[in-house]
Coordinates of C-alpha atoms and ligand atoms in Angstrom, one line a residue:
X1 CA 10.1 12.1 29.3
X2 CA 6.8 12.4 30.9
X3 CA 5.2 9.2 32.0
X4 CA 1.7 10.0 29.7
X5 CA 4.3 10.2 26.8
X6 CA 5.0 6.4 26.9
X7 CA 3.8 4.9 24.6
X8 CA 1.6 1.8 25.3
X9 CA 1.2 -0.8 23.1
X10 CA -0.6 -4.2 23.2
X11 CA -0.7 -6.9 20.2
X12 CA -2.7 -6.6 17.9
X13 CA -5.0 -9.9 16.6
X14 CA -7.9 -10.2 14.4
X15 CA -8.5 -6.2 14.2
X16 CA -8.5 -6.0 18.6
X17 CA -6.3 -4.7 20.7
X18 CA -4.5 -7.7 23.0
X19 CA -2.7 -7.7 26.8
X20 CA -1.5 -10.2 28.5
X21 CA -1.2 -7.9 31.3
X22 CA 2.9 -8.2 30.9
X23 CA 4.6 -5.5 29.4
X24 CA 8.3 -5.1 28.8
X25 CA 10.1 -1.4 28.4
X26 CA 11.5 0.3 25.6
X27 CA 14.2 2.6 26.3
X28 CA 16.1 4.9 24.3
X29 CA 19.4 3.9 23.3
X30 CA 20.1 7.8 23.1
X31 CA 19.0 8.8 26.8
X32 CA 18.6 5.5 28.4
X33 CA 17.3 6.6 31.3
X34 CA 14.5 7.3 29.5
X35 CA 11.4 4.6 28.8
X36 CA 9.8 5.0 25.8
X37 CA 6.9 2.9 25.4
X38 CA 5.7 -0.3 27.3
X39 CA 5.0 -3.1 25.1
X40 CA 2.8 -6.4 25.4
X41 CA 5.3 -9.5 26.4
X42 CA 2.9 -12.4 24.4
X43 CA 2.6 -15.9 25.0
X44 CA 2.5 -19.2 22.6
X45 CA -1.5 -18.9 23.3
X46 CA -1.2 -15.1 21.6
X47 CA 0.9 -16.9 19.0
X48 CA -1.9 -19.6 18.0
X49 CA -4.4 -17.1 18.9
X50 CA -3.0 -14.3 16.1
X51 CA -1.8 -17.5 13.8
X52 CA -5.4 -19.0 13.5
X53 CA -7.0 -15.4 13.2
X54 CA -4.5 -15.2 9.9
X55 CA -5.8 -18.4 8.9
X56 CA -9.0 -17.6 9.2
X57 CA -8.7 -14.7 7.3
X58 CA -7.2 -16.3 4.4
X59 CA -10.1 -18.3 3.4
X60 CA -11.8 -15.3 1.8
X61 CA -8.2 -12.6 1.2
X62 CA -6.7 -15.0 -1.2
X63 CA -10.0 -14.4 -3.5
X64 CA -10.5 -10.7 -3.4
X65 CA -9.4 -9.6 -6.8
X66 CA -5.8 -8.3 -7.5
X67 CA -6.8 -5.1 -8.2
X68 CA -8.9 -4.6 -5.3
X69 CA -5.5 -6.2 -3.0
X70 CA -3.4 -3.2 -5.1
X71 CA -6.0 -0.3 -4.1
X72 CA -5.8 -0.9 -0.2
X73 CA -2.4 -1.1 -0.2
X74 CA -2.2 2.0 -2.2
X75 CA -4.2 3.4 0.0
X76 CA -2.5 2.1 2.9
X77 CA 0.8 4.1 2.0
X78 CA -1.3 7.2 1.6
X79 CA -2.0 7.1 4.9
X80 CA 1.1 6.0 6.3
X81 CA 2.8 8.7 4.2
X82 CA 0.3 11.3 6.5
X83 CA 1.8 9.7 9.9
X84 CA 5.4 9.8 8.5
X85 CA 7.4 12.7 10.1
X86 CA 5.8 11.2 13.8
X87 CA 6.5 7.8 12.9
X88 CA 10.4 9.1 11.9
X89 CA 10.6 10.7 15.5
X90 CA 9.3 7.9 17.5
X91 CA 11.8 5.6 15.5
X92 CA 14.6 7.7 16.4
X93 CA 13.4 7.4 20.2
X94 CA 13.5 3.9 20.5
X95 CA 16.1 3.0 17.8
X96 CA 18.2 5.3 18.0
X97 CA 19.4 6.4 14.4
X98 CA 19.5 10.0 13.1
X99 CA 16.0 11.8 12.2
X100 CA 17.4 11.8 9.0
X101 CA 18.1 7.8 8.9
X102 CA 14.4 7.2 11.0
X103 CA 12.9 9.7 7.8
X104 CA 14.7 7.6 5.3
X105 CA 13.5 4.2 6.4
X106 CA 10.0 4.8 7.0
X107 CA 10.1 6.5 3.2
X108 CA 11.4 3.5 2.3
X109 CA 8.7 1.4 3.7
X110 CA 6.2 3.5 2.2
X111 CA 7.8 3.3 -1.2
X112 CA 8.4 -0.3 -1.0
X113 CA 4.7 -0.7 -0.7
X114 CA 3.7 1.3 -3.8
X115 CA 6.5 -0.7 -5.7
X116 CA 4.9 -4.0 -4.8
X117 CA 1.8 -3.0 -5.9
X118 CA 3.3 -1.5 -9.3
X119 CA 5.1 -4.9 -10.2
X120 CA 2.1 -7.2 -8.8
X121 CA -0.1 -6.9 -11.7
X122 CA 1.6 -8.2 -14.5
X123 CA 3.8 -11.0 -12.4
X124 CA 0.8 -12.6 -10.7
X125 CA -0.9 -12.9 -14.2
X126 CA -1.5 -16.8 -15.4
X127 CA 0.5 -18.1 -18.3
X128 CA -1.0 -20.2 -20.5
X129 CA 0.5 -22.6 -23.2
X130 CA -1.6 -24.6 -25.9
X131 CA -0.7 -27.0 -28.5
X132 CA -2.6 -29.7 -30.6
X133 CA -3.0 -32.1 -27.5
X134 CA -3.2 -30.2 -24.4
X135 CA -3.4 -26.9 -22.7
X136 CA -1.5 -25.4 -19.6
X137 CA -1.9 -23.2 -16.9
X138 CA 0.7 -22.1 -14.5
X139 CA -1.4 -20.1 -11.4
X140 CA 0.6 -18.0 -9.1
X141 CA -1.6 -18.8 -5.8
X142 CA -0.4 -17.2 -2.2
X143 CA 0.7 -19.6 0.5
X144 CA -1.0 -18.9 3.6
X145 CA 0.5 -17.4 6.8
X146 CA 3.1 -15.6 6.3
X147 CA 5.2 -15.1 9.6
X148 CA 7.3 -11.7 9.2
X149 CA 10.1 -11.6 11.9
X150 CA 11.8 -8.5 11.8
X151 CA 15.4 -7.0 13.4
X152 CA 15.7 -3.4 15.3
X153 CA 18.2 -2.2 12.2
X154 CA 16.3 -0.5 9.7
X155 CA 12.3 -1.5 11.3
X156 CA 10.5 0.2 9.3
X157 CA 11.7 -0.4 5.6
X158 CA 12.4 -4.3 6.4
X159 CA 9.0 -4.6 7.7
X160 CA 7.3 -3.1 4.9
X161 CA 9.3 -4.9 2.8
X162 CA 7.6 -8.0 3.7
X163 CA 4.1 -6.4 4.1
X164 CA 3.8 -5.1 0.4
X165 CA 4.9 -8.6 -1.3
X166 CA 2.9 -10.8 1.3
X167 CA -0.4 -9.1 0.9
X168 CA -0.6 -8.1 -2.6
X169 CA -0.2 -11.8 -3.3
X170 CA -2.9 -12.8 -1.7
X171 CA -1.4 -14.2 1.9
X172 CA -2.4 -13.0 5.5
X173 CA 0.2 -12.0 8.6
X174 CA 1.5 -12.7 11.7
X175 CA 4.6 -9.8 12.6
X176 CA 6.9 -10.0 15.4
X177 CA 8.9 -6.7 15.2
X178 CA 12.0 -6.6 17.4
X179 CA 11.6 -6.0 21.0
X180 CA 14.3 -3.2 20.9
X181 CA 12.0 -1.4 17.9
X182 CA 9.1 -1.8 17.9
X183 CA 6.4 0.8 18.7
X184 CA 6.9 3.1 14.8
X185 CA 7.0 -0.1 13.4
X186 CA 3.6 -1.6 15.1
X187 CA 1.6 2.0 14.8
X188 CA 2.7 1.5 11.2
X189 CA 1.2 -1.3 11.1
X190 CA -1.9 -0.9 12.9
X191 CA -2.8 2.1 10.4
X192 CA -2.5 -0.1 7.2
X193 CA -4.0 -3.0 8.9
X194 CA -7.6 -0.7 9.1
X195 CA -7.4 -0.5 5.3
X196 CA -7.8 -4.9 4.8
X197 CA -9.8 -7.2 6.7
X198 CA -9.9 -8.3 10.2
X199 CA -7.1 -11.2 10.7
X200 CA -5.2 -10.4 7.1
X201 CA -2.3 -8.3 9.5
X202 CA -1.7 -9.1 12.9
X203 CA 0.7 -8.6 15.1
X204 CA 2.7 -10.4 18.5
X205 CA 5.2 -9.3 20.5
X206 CA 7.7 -10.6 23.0
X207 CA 10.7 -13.1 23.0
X208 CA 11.3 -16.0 24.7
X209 CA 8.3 -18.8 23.5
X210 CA 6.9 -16.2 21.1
X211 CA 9.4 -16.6 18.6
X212 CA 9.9 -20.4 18.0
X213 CA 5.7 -20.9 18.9
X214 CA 5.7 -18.8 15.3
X215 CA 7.9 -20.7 13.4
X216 CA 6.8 -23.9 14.4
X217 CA 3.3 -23.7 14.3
X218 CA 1.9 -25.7 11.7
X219 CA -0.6 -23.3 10.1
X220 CA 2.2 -20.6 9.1
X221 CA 3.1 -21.7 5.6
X222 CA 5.9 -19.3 4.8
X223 CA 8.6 -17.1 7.0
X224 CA 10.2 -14.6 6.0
X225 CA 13.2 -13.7 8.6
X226 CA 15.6 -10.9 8.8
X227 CA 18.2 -11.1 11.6
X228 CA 20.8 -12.4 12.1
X229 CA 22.6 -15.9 10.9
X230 CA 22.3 -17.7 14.3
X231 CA 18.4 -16.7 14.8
X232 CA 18.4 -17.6 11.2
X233 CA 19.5 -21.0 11.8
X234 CA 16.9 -21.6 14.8
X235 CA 14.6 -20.4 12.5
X236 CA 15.5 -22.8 9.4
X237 CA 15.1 -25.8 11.7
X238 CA 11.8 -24.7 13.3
X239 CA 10.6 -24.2 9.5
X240 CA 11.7 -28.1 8.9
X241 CA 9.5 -29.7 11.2
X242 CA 6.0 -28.8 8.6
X243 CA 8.4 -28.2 5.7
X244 CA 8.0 -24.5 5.4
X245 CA 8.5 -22.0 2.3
X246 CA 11.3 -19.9 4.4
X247 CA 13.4 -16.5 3.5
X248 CA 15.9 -15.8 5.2
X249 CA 18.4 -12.6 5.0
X250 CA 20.7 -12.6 7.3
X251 CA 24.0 -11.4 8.9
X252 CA 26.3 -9.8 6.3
X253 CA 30.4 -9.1 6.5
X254 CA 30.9 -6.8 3.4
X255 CA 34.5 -6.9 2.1
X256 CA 35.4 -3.2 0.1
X257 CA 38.2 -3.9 -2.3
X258 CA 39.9 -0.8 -3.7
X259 CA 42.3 -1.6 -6.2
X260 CA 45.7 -0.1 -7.1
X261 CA 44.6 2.4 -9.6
X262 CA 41.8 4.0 -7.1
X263 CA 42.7 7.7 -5.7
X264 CA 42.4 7.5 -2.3
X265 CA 41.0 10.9 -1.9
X266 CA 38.1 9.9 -4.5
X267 CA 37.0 7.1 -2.6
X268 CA 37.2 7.6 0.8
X269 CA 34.2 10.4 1.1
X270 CA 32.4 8.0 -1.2
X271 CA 33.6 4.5 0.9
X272 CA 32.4 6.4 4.2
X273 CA 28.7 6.5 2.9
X274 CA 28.6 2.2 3.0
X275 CA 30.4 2.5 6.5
X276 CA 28.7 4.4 8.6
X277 CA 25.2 4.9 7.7
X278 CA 23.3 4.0 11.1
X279 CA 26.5 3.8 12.8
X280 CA 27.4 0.6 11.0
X281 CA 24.2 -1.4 11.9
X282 CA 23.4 -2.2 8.1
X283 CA 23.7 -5.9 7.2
X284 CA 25.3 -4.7 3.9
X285 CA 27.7 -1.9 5.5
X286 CA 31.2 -2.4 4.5
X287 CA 32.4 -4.2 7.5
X288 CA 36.3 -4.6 6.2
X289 CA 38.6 -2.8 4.0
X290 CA 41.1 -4.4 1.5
X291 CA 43.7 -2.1 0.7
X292 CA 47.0 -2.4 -1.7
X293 CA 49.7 -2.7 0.8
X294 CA 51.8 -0.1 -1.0
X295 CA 48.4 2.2 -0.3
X296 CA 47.6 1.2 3.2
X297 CA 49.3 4.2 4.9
X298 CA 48.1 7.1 2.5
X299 CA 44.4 5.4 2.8
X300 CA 44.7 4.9 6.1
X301 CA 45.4 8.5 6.9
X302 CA 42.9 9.9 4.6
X303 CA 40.1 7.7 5.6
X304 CA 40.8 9.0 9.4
X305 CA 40.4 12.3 8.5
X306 CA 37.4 12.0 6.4
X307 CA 36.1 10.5 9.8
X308 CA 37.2 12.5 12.0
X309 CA 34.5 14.7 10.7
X310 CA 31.5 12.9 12.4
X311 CA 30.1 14.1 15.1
X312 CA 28.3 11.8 17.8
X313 CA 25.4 12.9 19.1
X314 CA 21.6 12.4 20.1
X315 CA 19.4 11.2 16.8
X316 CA 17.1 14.5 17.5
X317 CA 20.2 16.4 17.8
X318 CA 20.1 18.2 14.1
X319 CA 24.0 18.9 14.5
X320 CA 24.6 14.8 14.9
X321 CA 25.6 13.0 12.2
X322 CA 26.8 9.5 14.1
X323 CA 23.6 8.0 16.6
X324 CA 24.8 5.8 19.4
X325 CA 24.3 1.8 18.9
X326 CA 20.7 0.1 19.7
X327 CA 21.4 -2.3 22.5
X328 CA 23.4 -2.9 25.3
X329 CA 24.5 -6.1 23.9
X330 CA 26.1 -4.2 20.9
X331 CA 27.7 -1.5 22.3
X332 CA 29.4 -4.6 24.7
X333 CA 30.3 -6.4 21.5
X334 CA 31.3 -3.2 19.4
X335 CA 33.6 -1.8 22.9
X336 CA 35.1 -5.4 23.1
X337 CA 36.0 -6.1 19.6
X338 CA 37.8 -2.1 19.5
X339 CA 39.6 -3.6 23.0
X340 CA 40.8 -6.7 21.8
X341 CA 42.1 -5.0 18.8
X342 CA 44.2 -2.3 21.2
X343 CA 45.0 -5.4 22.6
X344 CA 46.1 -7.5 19.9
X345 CA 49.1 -4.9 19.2
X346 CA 46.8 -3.1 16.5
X347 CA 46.8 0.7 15.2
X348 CA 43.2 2.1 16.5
X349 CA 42.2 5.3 15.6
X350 CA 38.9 6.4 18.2
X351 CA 37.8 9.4 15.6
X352 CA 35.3 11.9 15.9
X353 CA 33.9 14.9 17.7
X354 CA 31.2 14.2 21.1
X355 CA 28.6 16.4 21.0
X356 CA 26.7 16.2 24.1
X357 CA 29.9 14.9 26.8
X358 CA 27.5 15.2 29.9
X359 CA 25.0 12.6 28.0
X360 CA 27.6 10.2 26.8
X361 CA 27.3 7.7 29.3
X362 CA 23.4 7.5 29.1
X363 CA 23.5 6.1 25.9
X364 CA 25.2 3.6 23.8
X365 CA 27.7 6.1 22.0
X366 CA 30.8 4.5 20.4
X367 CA 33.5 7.0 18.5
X368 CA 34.1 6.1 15.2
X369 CA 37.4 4.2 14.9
X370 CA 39.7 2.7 12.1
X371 CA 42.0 -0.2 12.4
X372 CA 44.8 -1.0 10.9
X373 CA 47.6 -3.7 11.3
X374 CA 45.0 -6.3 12.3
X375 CA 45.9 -9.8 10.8
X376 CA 43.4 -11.1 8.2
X377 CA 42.2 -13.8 10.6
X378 CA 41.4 -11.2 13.1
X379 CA 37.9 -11.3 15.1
X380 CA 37.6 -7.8 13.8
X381 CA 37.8 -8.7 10.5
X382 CA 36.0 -11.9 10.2
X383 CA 32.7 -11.6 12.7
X384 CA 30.5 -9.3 12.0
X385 CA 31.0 -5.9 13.7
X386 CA 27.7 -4.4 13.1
X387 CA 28.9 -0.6 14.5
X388 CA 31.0 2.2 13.8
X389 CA 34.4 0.5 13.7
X390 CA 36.1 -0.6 10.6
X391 CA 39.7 -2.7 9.5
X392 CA 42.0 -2.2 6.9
X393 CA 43.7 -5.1 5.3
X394 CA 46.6 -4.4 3.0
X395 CA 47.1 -7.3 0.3
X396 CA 49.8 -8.1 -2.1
X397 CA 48.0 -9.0 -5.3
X398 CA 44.0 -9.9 -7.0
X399 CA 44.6 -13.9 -6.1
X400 CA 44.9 -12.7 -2.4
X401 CA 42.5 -10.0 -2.2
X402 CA 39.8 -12.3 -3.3
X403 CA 40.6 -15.2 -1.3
X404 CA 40.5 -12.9 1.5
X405 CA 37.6 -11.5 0.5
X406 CA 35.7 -14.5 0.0
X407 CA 37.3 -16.6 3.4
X408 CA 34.1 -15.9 5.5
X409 CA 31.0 -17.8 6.0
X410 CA 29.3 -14.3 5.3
X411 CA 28.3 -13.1 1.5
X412 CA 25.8 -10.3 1.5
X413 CA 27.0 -7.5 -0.4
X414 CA 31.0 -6.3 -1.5
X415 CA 32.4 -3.5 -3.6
X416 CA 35.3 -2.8 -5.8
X417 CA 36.6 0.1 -6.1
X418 CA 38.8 1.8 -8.8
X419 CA 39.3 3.5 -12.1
X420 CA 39.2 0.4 -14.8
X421 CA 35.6 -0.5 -14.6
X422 CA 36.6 -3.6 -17.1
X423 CA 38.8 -5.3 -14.6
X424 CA 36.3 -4.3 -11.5
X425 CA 33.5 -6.1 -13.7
X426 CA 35.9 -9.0 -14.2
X427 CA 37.0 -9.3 -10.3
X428 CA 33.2 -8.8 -9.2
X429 CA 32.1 -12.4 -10.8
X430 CA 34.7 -14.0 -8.8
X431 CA 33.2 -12.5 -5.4
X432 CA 31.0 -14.9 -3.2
X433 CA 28.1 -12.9 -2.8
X434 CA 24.9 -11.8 -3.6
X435 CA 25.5 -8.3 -4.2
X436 CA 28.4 -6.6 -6.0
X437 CA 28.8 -2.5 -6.3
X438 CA 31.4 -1.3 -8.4
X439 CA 32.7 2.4 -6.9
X440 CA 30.1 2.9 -4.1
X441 CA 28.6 0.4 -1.5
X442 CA 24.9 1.1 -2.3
X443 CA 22.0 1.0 -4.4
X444 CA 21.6 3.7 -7.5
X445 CA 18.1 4.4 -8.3
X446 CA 18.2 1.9 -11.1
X447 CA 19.7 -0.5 -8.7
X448 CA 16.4 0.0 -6.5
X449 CA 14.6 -1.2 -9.3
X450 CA 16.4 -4.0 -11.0
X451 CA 18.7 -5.7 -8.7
X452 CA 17.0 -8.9 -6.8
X453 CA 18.7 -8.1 -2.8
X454 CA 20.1 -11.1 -0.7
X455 CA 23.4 -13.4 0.2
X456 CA 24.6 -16.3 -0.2
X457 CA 26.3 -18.9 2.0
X458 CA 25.4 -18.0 5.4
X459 CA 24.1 -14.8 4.7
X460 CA 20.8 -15.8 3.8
X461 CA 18.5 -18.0 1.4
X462 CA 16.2 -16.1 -1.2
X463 CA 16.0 -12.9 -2.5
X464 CA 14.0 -9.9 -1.7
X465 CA 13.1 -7.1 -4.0
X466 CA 11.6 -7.1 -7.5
X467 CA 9.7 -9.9 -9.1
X468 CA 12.3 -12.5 -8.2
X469 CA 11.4 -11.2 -4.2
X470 CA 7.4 -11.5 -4.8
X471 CA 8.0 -14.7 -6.4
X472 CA 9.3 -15.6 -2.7
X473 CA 5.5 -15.3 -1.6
X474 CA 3.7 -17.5 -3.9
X475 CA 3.3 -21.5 -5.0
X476 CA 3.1 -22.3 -8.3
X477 CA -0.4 -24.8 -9.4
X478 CA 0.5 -26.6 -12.7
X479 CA -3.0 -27.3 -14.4
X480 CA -3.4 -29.5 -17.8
X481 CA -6.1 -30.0 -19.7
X482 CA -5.9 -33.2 -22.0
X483 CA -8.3 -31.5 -25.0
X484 CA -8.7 -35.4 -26.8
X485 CA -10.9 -37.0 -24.3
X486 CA -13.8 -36.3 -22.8
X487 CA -14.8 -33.7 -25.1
X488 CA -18.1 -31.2 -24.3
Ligands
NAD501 P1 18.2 -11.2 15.8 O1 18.4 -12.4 15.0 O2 18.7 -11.2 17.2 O3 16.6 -10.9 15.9 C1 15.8 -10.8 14.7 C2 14.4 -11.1 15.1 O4 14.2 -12.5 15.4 C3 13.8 -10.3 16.3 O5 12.5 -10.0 16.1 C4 13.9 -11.4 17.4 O6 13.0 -11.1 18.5 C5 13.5 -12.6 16.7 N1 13.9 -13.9 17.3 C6 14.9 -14.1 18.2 N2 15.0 -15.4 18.5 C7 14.1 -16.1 17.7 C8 13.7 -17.4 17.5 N3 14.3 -18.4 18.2 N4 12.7 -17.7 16.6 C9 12.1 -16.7 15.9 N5 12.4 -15.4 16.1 C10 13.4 -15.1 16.9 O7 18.8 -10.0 14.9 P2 18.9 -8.5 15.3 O8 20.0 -8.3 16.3 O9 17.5 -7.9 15.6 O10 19.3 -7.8 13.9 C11 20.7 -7.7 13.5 C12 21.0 -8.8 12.5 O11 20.1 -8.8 11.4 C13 22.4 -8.5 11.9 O12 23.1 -9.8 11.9 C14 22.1 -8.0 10.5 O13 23.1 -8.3 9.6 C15 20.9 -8.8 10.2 N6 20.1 -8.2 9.1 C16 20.2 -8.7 7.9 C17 19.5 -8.1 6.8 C18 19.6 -8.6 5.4 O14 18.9 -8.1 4.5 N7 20.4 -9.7 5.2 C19 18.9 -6.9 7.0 C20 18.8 -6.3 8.3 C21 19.5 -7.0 9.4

């Protein structure tokens, strides 16, 4: 890459362009020798700075009409959509997915924003009750600053997915984007921010201070976090010290339970699409794999030749269908947990087909690999693994399976998988968690619509999605009128 192809980015605060003369690098988890932008470190002062420029902007955002909130951000997307296929390259760059994943993410942000603005108008209407005495008014009113704090995983759709909600509500931004992803995500950003007032969307980068000066400064009345569980816990203190509104989705450790009438062959090309998509780094992949124990060897076998398929390779690379990992710190994890398992006396199966050999070690590349004979209280099977490496856990009967399933501190999403859809229903109430497929491990396009997303236990705290995720962003204000006294 040429050095005027970096891209340079500074914060962005109260519609101005901010440096603090510090910049850290982005690299590409692909090519790694390779920077690909140089990005503003901030400071706490850039934090209070972008926090009081939100503020200020509040005063007057919260009263502009619904519909006139709707018709930016409608017009926002359009935009976006414009800048889509460069924003889905420069993803892949500094993320490291497929073009394919990058294109499907920042379509999902896009689409997230028109969905916000579809559902806003009727939920944020006023309900109104009346009887002989009194009358009552329930007001949906935004919060204030809203602190967005986003992962590297899927940048573009997370972030959007707390853009769309936040603003159409009536509350102004501060974003911190992950330092591993953040340049699509930011020039995203930046081109909706032109369509809404100075200070409504700003933006701060860095780690460090940056971080907890967010989520402890006292004018930010609601964050919403996506990361993981022990950034989630920092995060959940930090929010106690001015008693903050907080969401939180975190880490996720998605058990797959295919039960003893399922056809192995059926569900394995099926099972592979909640595995691997962006080489495992999706808080609701399936992360482990309960099998019948009288099954394990046929679905072991089948499952390794389904995977066998993939082949590892650059995200621009259009013959790839496996990226490498975003971070140095979890290819280490990924590489160790796959050792420890060869260690522990385990069957590991390093699958797969390596495109570009010569680039291999430039990147963070990791075969895809199935386990099996791994105990149940393996670190493979109860941390999650968050890449391309999953276990298989035979179990004796439906008592077990779900004890199993549910013996983490993790409950994102789960599946269940097999032929009587009565007795998948039926085992599906009894999992801990906040999402349940039945025969895939993702969301149908009715699913997109209707199902509230989040975990429970230490997965998370609030939903996102649908009304039940816009409700996330507002207070309620009570009002009663006694009609007996005082009358005009
Ligand atoms: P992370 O927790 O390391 O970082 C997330 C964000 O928090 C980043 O922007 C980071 O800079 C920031 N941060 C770090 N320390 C902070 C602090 N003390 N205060 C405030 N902010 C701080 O997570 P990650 O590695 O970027 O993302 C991967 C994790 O995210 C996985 O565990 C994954 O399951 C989870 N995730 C969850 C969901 C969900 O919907 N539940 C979705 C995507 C990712």
């Amino acid at each position: 890459m040429t050095k005027e192809s970096v891209i340079k980015l500074d914060m962005f605060i109260n519609h101005k362009d901010v440096s603090t003369g510090k910049y850290f690098e982005v690299r590409d988890p692909g090519r790694y020798s390779e920077v690909v932008g140089l990005v503003a470190t901030g400071s706490a002062a850039n934090v209070n700075d972008a926090v009081c420029a939100a503020h200020a902007a509040f005063q007057s955002w919260k009263n502009v009409p619904l519909n006139e909130r709707v018709e930016r951000l409608l017009a926002a997307a359009a935009e976006l959509d414009k800048l889509s296929a460069e924003l889905a390259v420069t993803l892949v760059r500094e993320q490291g997915m497929l073009l394919r994943e990058t294109t499907r993410d920042v379509g999902n942000g896009i689409k997230s924003l028109r969905e916000v603005a579809t559902l806003a108008e009727s939920f944020m209407q006023t309900e109104e009750f009346e009887d002989e005495e009194s009358v009552v008014r329930v007001e949906k009113v935004p919060r204030g600053v809203v602190a967005a704090i986003v992962p590297w995983n899927a940048p573009m759709g997370l972030t959007m997915g707390k853009v769309g909600p936040a603003l159409v509500t009536g509350n102004t931004l501060v974003i911190k984007p992950s330092p591993f992803a953040p340049l699509a995500t930011s020039q995203a950003l930046k081109t909706i921010a032109a369509f809404f007032p100075p200070g409504v969307i700003n933006i701060i980068h860095g780690e460090g201070e940056v971080g907890p000066a967010l989520t402890r400064h006292p004018l930010v009345r609601k964050i919403s976090f996506t990361g993981g569980t022990t950034t989630g816990k920092a995060v959940m203190a930090a929010a106690a010290e001015s008693v903050k509104s907080i969401t939180l989705e975190l880490g996720g450790n998605d058990p797959a339970i295919i039960l003893d009438d399922a056809v192995p062959s059926d569900v394995v090309p099926e099972l592979i699409k909640g595995i691997f998509p962006r080489s495992g780094q999706v808080c609701y992949a399936v992360k482990r794999v309960y099998v019948p124990a009288g099954m394990l060897d046929t679905f072991f076998e089948t499952l390794c030749e389904a995977v066998d398929q993939f082949k590892v390779g650059y995200g621009l690379d259009e013959r790839a269908t496996l990226a490498p990992l975003n971070n140095r710190n979890q290819y280490d994890f990924v590489k160790g947990l796959i050792e420890r398992a060869k260690q522990s006396g385990a069957t590991v199966r390093e699958l797969g087909k390596k495109l570009d050999v010569a680039n291999w070690n430039n990147g963070y590349y990791v075969s895809p690999t199935v386990v099996k004979d791994v105990a149940p209280s393996a670190e493979l099977v109860l941390t999650e693994q968050f890449g391309p490496v999953i276990p298989l856990i035979p179990y004796e009967s439906e008592e077990q399976v779900l004890q199993m399933a549910n013996s983490t501190e993790y409950g994102l999403a789960s599946s269940i998988w097999g032929r009587d859809v009565d007795r998948a229903f039926r085992l599906s109430s009894r999992i801990e968690a906040g999402v349940t497929f039945i025969n895939s491990h993702a969301r149908t396009a009715l699913g997109e619509r209707h199902m509230p997303f989040g975990g429970v236990k230490q997965s998370g705290i609030g939903r996102v999605r649908t009304t039940v995720g816009l409700a996330e962003y507002i207070e309620y204000h009570a009002i009663s009128l006694n009609k007996k006294a005082c009358r005009p």
